[in-house]
CSV table of C-alpha atoms in Angstrom, one decimal:
chain,number,residue,atom,x,y,z
A,129,MET,CA,-78.7,-10.8,181.3
A,130,LYS,CA,-76.0,-8.6,179.7
A,131,LYS,CA,-75.0,-11.3,177.2
A,132,GLN,CA,-78.6,-12.0,176.2
A,133,ILE,CA,-79.1,-8.3,175.3
A,134,LEU,CA,-75.9,-8.2,173.3
A,135,ASN,CA,-76.8,-11.4,171.3
A,136,LEU,CA,-80.3,-10.2,170.1
A,137,GLY,CA,-79.2,-9.5,166.5
A,138,LYS,CA,-77.0,-10.9,163.8
A,139,PRO,CA,-73.8,-9.1,162.6
A,140,LEU,CA,-74.3,-6.7,159.7
A,141,SER,CA,-72.8,-7.4,156.3
A,142,LYS,CA,-70.6,-4.8,154.6
A,143,THR,CA,-73.5,-3.8,152.4
A,144,GLN,CA,-75.7,-3.2,155.4
A,145,GLN,CA,-73.0,-1.2,157.1
A,146,THR,CA,-72.6,1.0,154.1
A,147,LEU,CA,-76.4,1.6,153.9
A,148,ILE,CA,-76.4,2.6,157.6
A,149,ASN,CA,-73.3,4.7,157.5
A,150,GLY,CA,-74.2,6.7,154.5
A,151,GLY,CA,-75.9,4.8,151.8
A,152,GLY,CA,-79.5,5.8,151.9
A,153,GLU,CA,-81.9,7.1,154.5
A,154,ILE,CA,-83.1,4.3,156.8
A,155,VAL,CA,-86.8,4.5,157.4
A,156,GLY,CA,-87.2,1.5,159.7
A,157,LEU,CA,-86.9,-2.3,159.9
A,158,CYS,CA,-88.5,-4.7,157.5
A,159,ASP,CA,-91.3,-6.9,158.9
A,160,PHE,CA,-91.1,-10.7,158.8
A,161,GLU,CA,-92.5,-10.8,155.2
A,162,GLY,CA,-89.9,-8.2,153.9
A,163,ASN,CA,-92.5,-5.4,153.7
A,164,CYS,CA,-91.6,-1.7,154.4
A,165,PRO,CA,-93.6,1.6,154.5
A,166,ARG,CA,-94.7,3.1,151.3
A,167,GLY,CA,-91.8,4.8,149.4
A,168,SER,CA,-89.1,2.5,150.7
A,169,TYR,CA,-87.7,-1.0,150.0
A,170,CYS,CA,-86.3,-3.8,152.1
A,171,ALA,CA,-82.5,-4.1,151.8
A,172,ASP,CA,-81.1,-7.5,152.7
A,173,GLY,CA,-84.2,-8.4,154.6
A,174,TYR,CA,-83.4,-6.2,157.5
A,175,VAL,CA,-83.7,-2.4,157.0
A,176,CYS,CA,-86.1,-0.3,155.0
A,177,ILE,CA,-84.3,2.3,152.7
A,178,LYS,CA,-86.1,5.3,151.3
A,179,ASN,CA,-86.4,5.2,147.5
């Protein structure tokens, strides 16, 4: 069970890590079609960054 929980996601790229650690304000996760809430954009198909 522990291994299953740890393997849910893919490793983040350097760009994604930069965005999370101090790039922009993360609003949420992109949906399967790459959509994000109004006023944000989908970065690398995973996280929504505030414009």
